[in-house]
mmCIF file of C-alpha atoms in Angstrom:
data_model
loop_
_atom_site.group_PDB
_atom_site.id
_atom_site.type_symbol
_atom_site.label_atom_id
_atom_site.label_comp_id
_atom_site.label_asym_id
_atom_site.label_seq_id
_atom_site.Cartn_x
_atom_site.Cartn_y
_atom_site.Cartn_z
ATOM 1 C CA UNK A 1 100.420 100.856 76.437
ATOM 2 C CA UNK A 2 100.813 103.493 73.868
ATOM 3 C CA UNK A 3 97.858 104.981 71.686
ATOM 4 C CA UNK A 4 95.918 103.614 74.671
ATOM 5 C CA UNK A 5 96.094 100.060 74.391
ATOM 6 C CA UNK A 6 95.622 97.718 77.276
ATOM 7 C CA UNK A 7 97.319 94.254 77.791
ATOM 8 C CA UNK A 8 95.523 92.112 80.543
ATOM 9 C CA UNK A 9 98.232 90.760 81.591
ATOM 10 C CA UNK A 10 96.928 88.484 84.237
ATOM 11 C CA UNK A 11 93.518 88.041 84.790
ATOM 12 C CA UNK A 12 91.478 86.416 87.900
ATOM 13 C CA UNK A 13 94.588 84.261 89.218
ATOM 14 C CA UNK A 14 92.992 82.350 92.283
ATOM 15 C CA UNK A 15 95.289 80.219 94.097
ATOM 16 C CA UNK A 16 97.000 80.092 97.463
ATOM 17 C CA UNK A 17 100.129 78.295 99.030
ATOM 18 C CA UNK A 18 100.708 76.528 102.051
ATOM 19 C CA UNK A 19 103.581 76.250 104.006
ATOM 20 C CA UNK A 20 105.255 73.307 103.291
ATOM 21 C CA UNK A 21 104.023 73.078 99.884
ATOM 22 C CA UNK A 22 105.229 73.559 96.558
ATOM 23 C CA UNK A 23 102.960 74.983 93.940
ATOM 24 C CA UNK A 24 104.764 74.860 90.436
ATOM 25 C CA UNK A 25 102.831 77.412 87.910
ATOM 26 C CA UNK A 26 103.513 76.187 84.327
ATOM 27 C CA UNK A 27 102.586 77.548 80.645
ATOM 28 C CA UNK A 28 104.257 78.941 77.669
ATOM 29 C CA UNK A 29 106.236 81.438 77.418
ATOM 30 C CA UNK A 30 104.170 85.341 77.505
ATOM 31 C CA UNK A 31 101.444 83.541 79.209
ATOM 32 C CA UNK A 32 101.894 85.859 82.292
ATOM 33 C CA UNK A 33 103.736 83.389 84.627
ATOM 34 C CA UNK A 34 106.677 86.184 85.512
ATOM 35 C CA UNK A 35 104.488 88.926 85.700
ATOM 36 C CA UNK A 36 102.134 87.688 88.302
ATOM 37 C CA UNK A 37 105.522 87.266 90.502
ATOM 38 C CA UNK A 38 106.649 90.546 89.485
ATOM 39 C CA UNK A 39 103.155 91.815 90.787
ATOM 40 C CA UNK A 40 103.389 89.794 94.593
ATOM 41 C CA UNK A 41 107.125 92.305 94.734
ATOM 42 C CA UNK A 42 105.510 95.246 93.869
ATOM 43 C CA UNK A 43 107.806 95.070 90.664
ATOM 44 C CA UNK A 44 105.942 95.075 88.034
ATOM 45 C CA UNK A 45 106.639 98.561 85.565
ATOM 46 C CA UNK A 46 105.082 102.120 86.377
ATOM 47 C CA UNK A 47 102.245 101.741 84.042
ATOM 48 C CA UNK A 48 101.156 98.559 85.155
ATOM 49 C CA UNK A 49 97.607 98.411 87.249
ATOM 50 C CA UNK A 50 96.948 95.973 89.905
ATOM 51 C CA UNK A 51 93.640 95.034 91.510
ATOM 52 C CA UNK A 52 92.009 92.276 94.139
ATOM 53 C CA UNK A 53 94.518 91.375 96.643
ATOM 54 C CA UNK A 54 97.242 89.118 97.519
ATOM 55 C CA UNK A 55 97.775 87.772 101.515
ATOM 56 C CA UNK A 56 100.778 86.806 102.669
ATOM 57 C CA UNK A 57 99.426 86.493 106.517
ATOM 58 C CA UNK A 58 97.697 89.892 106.919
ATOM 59 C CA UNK A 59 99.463 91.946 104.801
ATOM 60 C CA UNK A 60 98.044 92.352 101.249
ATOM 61 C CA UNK A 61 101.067 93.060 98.843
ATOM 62 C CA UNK A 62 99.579 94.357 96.365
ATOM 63 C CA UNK A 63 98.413 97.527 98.305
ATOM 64 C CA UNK A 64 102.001 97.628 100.116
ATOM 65 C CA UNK A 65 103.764 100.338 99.659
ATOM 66 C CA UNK A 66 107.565 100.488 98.475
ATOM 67 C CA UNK A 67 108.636 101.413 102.101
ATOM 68 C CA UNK A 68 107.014 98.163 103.025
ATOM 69 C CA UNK A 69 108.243 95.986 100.289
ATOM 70 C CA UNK A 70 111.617 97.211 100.313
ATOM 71 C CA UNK A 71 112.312 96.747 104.641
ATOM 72 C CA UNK A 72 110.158 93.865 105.136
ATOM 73 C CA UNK A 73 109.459 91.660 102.252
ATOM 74 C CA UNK A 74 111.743 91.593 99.692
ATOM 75 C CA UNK A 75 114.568 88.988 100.718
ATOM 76 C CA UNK A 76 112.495 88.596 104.309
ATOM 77 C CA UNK A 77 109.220 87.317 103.721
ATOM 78 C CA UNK A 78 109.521 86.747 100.444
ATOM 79 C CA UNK A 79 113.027 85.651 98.440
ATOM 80 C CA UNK A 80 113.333 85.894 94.739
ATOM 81 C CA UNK A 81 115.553 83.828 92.457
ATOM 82 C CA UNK A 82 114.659 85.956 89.308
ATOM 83 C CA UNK A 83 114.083 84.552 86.057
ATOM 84 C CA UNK A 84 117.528 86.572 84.488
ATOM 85 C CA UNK A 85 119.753 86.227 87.560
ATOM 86 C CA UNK A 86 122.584 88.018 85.429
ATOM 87 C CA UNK A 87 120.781 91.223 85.391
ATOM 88 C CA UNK A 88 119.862 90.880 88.799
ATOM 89 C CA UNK A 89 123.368 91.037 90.037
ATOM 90 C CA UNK A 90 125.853 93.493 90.894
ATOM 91 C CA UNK A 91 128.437 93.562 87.870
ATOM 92 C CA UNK A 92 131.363 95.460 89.880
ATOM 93 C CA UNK A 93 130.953 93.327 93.094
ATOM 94 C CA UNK A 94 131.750 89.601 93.182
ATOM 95 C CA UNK A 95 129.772 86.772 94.284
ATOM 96 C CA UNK A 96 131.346 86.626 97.664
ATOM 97 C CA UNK A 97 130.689 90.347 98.483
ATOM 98 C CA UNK A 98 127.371 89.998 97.445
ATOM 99 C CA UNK A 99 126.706 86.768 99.486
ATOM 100 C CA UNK A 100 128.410 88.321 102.367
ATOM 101 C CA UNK A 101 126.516 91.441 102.374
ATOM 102 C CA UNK A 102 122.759 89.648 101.679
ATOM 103 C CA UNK A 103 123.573 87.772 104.979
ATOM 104 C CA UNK A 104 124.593 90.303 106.842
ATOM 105 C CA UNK A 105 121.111 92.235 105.954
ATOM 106 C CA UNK A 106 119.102 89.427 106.575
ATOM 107 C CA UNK A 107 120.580 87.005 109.550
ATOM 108 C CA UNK A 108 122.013 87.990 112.669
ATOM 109 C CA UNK A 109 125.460 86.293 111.759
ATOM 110 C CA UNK A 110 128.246 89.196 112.330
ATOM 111 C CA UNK A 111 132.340 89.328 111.937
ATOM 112 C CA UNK A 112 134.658 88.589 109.052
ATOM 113 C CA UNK A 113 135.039 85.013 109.129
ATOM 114 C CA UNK A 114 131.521 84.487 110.236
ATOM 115 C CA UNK A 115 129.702 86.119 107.395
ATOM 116 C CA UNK A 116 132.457 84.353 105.082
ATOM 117 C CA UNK A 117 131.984 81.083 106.216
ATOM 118 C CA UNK A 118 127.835 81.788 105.591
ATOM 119 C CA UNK A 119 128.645 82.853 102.224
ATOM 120 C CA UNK A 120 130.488 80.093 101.404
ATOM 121 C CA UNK A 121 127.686 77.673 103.233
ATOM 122 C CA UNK A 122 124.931 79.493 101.116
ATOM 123 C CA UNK A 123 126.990 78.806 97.665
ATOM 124 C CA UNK A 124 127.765 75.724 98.593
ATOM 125 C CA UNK A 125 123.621 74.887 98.879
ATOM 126 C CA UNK A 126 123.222 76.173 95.734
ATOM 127 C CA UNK A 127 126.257 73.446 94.363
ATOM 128 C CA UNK A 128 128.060 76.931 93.392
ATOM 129 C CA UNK A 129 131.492 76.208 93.399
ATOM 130 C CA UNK A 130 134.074 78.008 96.220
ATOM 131 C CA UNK A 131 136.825 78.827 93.469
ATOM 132 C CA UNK A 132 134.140 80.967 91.904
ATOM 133 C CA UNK A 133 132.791 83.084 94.276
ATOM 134 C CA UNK A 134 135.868 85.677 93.899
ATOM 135 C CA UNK A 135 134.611 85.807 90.388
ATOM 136 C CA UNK A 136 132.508 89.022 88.737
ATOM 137 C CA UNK A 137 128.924 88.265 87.293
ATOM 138 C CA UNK A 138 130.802 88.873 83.543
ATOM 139 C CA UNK A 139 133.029 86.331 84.173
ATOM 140 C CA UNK A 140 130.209 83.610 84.834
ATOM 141 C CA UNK A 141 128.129 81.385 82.683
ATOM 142 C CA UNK A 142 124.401 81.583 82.206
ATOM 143 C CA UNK A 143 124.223 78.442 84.992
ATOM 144 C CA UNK A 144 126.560 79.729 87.355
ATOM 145 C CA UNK A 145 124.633 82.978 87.598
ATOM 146 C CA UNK A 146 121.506 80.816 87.863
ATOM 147 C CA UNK A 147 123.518 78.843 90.964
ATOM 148 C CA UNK A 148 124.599 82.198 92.335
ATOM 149 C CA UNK A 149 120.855 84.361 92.563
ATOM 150 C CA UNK A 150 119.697 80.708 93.899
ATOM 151 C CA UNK A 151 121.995 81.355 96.792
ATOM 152 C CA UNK A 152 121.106 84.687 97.646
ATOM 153 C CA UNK A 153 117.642 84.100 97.401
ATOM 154 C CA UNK A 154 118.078 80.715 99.982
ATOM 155 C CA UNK A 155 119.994 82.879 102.260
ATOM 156 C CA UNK A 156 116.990 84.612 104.506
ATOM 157 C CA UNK A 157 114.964 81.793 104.964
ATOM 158 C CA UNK A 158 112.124 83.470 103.348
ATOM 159 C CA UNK A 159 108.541 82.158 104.125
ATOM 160 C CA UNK A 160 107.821 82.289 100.960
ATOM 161 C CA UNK A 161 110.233 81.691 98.111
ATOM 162 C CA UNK A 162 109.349 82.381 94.515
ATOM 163 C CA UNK A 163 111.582 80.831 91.684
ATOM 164 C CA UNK A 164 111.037 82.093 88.515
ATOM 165 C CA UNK A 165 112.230 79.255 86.128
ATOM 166 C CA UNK A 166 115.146 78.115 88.418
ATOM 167 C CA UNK A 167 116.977 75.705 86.553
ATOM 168 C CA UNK A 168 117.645 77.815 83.408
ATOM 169 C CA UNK A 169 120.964 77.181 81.994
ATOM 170 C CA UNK A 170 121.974 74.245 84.273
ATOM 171 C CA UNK A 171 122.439 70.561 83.548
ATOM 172 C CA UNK A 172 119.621 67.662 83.889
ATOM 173 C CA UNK A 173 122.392 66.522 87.464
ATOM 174 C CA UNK A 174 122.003 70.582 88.470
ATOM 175 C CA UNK A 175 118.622 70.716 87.623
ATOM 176 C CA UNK A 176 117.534 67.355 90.023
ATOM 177 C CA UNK A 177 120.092 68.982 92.963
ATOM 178 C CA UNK A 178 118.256 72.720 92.683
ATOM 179 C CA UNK A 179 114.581 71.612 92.828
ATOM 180 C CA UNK A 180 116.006 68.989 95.665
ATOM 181 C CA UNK A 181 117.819 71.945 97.559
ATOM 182 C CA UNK A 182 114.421 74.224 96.974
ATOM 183 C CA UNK A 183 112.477 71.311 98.159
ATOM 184 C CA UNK A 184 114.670 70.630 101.426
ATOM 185 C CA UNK A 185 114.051 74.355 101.610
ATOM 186 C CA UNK A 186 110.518 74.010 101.831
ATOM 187 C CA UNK A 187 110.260 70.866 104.176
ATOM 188 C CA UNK A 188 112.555 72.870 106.815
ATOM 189 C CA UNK A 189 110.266 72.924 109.884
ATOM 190 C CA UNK A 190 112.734 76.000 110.893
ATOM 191 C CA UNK A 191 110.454 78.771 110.998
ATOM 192 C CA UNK A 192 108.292 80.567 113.927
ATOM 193 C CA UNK A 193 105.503 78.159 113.481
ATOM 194 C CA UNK A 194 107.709 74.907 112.776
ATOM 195 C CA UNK A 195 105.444 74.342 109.579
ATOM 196 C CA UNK A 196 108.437 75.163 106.739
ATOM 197 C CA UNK A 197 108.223 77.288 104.244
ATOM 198 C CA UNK A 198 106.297 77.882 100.946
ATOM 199 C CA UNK A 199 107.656 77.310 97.425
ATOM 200 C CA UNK A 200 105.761 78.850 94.237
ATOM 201 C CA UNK A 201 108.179 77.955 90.909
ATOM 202 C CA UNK A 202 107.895 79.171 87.824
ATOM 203 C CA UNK A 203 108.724 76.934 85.113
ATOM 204 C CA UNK A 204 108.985 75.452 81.426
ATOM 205 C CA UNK A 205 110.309 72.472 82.925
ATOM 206 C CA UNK A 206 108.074 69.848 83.479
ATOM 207 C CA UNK A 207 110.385 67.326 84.479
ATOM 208 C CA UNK A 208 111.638 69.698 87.745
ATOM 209 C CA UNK A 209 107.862 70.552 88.098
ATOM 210 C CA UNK A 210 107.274 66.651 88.506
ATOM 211 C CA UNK A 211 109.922 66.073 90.769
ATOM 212 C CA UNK A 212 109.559 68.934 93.502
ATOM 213 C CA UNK A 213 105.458 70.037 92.919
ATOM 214 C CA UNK A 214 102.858 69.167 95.911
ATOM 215 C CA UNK A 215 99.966 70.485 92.944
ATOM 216 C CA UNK A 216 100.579 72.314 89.591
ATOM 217 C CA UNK A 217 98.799 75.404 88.158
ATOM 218 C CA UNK A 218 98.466 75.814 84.104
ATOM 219 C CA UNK A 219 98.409 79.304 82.823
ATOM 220 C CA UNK A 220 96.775 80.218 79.169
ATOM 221 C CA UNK A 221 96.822 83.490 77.896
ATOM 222 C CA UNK A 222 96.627 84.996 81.393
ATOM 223 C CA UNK A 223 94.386 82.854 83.425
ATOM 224 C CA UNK A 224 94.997 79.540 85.341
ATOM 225 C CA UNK A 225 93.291 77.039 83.597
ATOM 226 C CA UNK A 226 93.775 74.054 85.923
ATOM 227 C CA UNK A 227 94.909 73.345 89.428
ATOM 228 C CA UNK A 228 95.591 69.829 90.300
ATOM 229 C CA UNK A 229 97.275 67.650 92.173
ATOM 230 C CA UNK A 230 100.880 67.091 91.053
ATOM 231 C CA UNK A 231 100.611 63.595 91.505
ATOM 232 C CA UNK A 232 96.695 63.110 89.367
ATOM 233 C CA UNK A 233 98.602 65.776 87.271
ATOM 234 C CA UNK A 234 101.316 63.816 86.212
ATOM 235 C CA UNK A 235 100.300 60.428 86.509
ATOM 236 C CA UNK A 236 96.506 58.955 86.359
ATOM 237 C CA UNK A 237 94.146 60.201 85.480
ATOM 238 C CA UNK A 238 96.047 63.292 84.314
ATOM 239 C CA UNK A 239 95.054 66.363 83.847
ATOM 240 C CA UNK A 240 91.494 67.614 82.765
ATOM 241 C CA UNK A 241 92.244 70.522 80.836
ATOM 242 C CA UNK A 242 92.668 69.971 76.778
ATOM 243 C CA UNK A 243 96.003 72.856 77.166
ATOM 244 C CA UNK A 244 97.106 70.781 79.626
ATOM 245 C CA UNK A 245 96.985 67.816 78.591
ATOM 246 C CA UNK A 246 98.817 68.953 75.378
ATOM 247 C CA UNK A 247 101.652 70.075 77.396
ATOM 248 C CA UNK A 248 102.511 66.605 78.860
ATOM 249 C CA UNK A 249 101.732 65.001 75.358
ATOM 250 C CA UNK A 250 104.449 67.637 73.932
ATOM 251 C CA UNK A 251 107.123 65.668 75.588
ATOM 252 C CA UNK A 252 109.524 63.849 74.085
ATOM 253 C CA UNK A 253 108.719 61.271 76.853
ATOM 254 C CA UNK A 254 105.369 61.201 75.825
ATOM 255 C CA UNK A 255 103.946 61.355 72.457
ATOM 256 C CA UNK A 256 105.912 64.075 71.322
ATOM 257 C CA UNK A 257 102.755 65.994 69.868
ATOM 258 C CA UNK A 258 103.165 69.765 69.116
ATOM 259 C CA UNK A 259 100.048 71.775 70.516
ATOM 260 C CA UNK A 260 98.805 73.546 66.707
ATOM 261 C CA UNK A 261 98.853 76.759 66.469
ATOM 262 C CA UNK A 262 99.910 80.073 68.799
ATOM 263 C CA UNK A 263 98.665 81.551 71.890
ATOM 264 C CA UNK A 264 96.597 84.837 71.083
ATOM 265 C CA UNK A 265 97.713 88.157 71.744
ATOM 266 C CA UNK A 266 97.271 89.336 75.095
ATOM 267 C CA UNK A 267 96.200 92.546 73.864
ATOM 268 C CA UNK A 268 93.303 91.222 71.914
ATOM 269 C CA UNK A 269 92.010 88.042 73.561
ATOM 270 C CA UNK A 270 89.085 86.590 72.132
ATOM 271 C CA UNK A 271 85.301 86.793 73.582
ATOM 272 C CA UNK A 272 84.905 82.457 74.766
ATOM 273 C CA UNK A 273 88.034 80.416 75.717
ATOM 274 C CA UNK A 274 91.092 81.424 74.745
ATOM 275 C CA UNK A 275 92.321 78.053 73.589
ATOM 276 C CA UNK A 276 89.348 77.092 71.616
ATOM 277 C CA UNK A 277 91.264 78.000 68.278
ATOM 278 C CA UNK A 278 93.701 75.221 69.167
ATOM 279 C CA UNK A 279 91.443 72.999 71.186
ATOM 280 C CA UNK A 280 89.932 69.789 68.949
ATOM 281 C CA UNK A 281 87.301 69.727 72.043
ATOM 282 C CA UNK A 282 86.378 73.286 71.414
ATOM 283 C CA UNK A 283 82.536 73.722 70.061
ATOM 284 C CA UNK A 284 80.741 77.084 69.442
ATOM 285 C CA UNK A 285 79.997 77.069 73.272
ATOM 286 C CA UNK A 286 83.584 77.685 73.636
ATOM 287 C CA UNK A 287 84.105 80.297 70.973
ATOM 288 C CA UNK A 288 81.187 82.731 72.550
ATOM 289 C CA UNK A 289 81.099 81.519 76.303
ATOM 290 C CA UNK A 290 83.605 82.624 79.114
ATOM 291 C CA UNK A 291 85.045 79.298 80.979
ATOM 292 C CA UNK A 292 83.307 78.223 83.810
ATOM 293 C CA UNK A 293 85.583 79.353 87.141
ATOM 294 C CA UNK A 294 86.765 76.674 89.250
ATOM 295 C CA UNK A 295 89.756 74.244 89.233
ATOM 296 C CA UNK A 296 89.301 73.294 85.409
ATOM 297 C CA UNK A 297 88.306 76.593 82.882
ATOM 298 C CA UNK A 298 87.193 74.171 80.458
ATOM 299 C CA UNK A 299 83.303 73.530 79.095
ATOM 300 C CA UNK A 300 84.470 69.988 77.772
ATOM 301 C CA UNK A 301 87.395 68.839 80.541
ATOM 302 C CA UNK A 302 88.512 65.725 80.179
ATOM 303 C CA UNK A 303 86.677 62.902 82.532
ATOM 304 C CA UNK A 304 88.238 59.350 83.845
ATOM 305 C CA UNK A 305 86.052 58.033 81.505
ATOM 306 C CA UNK A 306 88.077 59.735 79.229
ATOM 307 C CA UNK A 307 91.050 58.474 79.918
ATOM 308 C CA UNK A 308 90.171 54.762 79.619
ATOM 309 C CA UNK A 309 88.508 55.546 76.064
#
């Protein structure tokens, strides 16, 4: 950054997906959520530094090279329905033309009416609506351009899909049939090894997260804090981690309980847990010590025992 300063950005994410499973990776907003997809495209800005690795199969993405990313993995092995899908299409082509051409690159399907009729299939998964699709990206709302990069990004049958807060914009009936379509996605045995596909979505909303997510993964300040399983996550006995736990309890369904304070600065993190500040769990342990690794970051996680208190 200038003057010299460094922003860790993301910071020991450890976490894998299976195919067939959907891993929904939730946390406020600057937590890091977007750039750790931006870093699995090789996307991420020209200053940014990336180490470890990340395995999809035997290739390690982060050491790809733009050659790579650009011929094999971008819309092949991995789609991407971006988190501002207006920017991320073409202003002076419409929707059609740019559904047409995706499936041309990536399927075998050839001919006029052939690669129309796809087009119009792949909108029509995304519940974009045919009398649009002759329309410019201008002449869309935010949801419809939400609808439309969902499309595109369904229309390779990516291994891996990543949806970076996919229901933006769209309406709680939109929102149920998008996580629904991106689930069907992901139960479609309709790959090489007849195992479907993977799903990692990024997302604020915890009611799509409930509805579509095999396990969850909480981000704070840069690191996952807790990986669970959607269903212990959501329901009993909830999750472990105090951030967590504060998210569900922010819901209006819920208790409707602000967390206190802000998130630090990425740029100056503090020495012990990043939460403690906010944390009415948090003792000196947490101020000076690092979280223990694991699947709960947390020197005081909440128990069962817990729970029932």
């Amino acid at each position: 950054m200038p003057g010299g300063r460094r922003v860790a950005a993301v910071t020991d994410a450890r976490f894998d997906v299976a195919a067939g499973e959907c891993l929904a990776l939730i946390g406020e907003s600057g937590c890091g959520k977007s750039v750790l997809a931006s870093a699995l495209l090789g996307l991420l800005p020209g200053n940014a530094q990336t180490a470890g690795s990340a395995l999809l199969g035997d290739l390690d993405l982060l050491t790809a090279g733009e050659r790579v990313l650009a011929r094999t993995v971008r819309g092949r092995l991995i789609g991407l329905v971006p988190q501002s899908p207006a920017a991320h299409l073409t202003p002076v082509r419409t929707v059609r033309s740019q559904l047409e051409e995706t499936v041309a690159a990536l399927t075998a399907t050839r001919g006029r009416s052939a690669l129309r009729a796809a087009a119009e299939a792949a909108a029509a998964r995304a519940a974009f609506p045919a009398d649009h699709l002759d329309r410019h990206p201008h002449q869309l709302s935010g949801g419809l351009a939400q609808r439309a990069a969902t499309a595109l990004a369904l229309v390779g049958g990516a291994p891996l899909l990543l949806a970076d807060e996919p229901t933006t914009g769209l309406d709680r009936d939109l929102v149920d049939r998008t996580v629904d379509e991106l689930r069907r996605h992901v139960d479609d045995p309709a790959t090489t090894d007849g195992r479907g596909r993977a799903l990692l979505m990024i997302t604020h909303d915890l009611s799509a997260a409930e509805r579509i997510a095999d396990r969850v993964a909480v981000m704070y300040a840069g690191r996952i804090v807790e990986l669970a399983d959607a269903r212990d996550f959501f329901g009993s006995p909830g999750p472990r981690h105090p951030y967590s736990r504060g998210l569900l309890q922010a819901l209006p369904d819920r208790a409707f309980t602000p967390i206190p304070g802000m998130p630090p600065e990425l740029g100056d993190l503090p020495a012990g847990c990043a939460f403690a500040a906010r944390c009415d769990r948090a003792t000196d342990t947490c101020v000076t010590g690092a979280p223990p690794t694991g699947t709960v970051a947390c020197h005081h996680p909440y128990v069962p025992e817990d729970v029932r208190a």
